[in-house]
Short mmCIF file of C-alpha atoms in Angstrom, two decimals:
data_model
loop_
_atom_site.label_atom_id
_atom_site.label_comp_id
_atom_site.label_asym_id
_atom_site.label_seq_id
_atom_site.Cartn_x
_atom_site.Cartn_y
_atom_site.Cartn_z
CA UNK A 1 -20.32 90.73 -132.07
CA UNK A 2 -20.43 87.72 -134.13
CA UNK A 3 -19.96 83.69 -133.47
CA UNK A 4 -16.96 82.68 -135.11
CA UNK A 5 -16.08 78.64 -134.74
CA UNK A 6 -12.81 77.68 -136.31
CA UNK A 7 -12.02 74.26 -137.54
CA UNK A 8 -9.38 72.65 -140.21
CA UNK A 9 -10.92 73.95 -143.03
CA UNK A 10 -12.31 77.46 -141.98
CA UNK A 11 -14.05 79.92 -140.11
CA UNK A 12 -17.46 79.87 -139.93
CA UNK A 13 -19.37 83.26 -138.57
CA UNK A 14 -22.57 83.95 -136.79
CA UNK A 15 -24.43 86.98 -136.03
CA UNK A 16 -25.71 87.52 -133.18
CA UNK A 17 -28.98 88.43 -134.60
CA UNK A 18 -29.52 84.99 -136.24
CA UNK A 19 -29.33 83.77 -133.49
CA UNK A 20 -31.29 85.56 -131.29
CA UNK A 21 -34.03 84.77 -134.54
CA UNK A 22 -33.97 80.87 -134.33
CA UNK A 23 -33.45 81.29 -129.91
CA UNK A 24 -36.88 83.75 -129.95
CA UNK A 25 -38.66 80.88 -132.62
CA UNK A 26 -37.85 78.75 -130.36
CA UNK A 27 -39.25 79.85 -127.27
CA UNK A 28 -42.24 80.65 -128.72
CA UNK A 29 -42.90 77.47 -129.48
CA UNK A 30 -42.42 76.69 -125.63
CA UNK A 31 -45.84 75.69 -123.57
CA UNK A 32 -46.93 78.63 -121.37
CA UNK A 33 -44.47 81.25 -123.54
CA UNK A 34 -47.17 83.82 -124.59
CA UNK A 35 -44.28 86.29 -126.78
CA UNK A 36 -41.38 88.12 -126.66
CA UNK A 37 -41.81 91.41 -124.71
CA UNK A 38 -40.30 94.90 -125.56
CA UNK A 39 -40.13 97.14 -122.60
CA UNK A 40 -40.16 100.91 -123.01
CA UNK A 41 -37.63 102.73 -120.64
CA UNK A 42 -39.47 105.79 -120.79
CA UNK A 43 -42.74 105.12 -119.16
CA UNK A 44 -42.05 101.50 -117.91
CA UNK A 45 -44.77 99.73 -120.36
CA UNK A 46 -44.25 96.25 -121.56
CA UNK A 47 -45.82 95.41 -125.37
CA UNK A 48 -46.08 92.08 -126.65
CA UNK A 49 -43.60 91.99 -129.71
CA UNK A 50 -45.43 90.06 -133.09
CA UNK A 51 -43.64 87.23 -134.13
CA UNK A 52 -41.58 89.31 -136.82
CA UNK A 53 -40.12 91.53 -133.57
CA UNK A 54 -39.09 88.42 -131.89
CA UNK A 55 -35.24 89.23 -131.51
CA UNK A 56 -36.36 93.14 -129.93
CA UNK A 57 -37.06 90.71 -126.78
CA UNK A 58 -34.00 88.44 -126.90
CA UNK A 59 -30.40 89.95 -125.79
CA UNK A 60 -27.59 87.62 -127.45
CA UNK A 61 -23.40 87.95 -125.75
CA UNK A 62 -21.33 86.13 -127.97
CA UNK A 63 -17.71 85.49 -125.95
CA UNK A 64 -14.75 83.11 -127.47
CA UNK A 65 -16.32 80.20 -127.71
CA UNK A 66 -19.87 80.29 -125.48
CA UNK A 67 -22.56 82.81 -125.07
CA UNK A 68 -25.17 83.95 -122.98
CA UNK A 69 -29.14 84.59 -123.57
CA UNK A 70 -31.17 87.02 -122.09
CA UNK A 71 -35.13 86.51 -122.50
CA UNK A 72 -37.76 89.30 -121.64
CA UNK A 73 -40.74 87.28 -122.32
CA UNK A 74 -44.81 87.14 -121.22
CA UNK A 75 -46.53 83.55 -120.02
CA UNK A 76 -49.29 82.87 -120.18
CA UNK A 77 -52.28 82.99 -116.98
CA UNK A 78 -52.27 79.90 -114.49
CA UNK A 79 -48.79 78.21 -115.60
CA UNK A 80 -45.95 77.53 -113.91
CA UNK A 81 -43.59 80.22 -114.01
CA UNK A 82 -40.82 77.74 -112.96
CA UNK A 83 -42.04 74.93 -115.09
CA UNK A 84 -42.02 77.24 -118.02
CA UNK A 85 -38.94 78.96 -117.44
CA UNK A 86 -37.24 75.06 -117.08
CA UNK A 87 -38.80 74.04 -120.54
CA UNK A 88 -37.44 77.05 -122.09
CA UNK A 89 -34.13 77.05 -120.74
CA UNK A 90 -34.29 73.44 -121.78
CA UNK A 91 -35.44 73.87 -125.26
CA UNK A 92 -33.12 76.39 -125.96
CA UNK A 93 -29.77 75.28 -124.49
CA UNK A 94 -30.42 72.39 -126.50
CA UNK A 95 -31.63 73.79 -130.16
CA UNK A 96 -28.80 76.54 -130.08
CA UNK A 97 -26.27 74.50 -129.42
CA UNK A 98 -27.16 72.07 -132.10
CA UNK A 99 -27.39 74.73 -134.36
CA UNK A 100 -24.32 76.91 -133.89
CA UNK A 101 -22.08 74.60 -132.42
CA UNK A 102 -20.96 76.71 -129.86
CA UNK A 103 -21.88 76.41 -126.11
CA UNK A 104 -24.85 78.02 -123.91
CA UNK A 105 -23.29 79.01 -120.82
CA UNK A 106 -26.43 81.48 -119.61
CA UNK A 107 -29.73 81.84 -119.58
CA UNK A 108 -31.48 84.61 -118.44
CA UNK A 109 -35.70 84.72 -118.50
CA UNK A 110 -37.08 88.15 -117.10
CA UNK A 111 -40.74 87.48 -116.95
CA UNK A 112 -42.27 91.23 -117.85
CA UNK A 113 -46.11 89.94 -117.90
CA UNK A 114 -49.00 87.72 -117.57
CA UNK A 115 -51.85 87.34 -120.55
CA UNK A 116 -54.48 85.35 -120.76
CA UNK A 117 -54.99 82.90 -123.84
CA UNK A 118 -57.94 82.89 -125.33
#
């Protein structure tokens, strides 16, 4: 499905996988956000996507006029899972709204793993 925002003199249209691009830059710019994680049905593992995988970890539902944002992501040891999980919301509600013009209604963060930073 794609963003579409309608004014006087158009239509302008999103896909969902643009942005699900700029949310996953985003959060991976968040303190404590290790990566985006994919998680393999089959046999239950959880790999830590590279930075060119980033929207295999991000679900984007466009409706009407609002969306929602699902996040399967991995933190990094000894933070705050909350304080993380705030920033990112945060940071996100904020940059995609600016940059599509269309409102965040939901945020979902499924934390699928812990790594240590070196």
């Amino acid at each position: 499905m794609r963003g579409r925002i309608r004014n006087k003199l158009g239509e302008i249209v999103i896909d969902q996988n643009v942005i699900a691009l700029y949310a996953g830059m985003t959060a991976v710019e968040c303190f404590g956000i290790v990566g985006m994680a994919a998680v393999s049905m089959k046999d239950g593992l959880v790999k830590l996507l590279k930075r060119e995988s980033l929207t295999h970890g991000i679900n984007v539902v466009i409706h009407e006029d609002h969306m929602s944002v699902d996040f399967h992501v991995i933190v990094a040891y000894g933070v705050s899972i909350c304080a993380v999980a705030d920033n990112l919301i945060e940071n996100v509600k904020y940059k995609v709204e600016e940059f599509t013009g269309m409102e965040v209604d939901k945020i979902n963060i499924y934390v699928e793993g812990v790594r240590v930073i070196d």
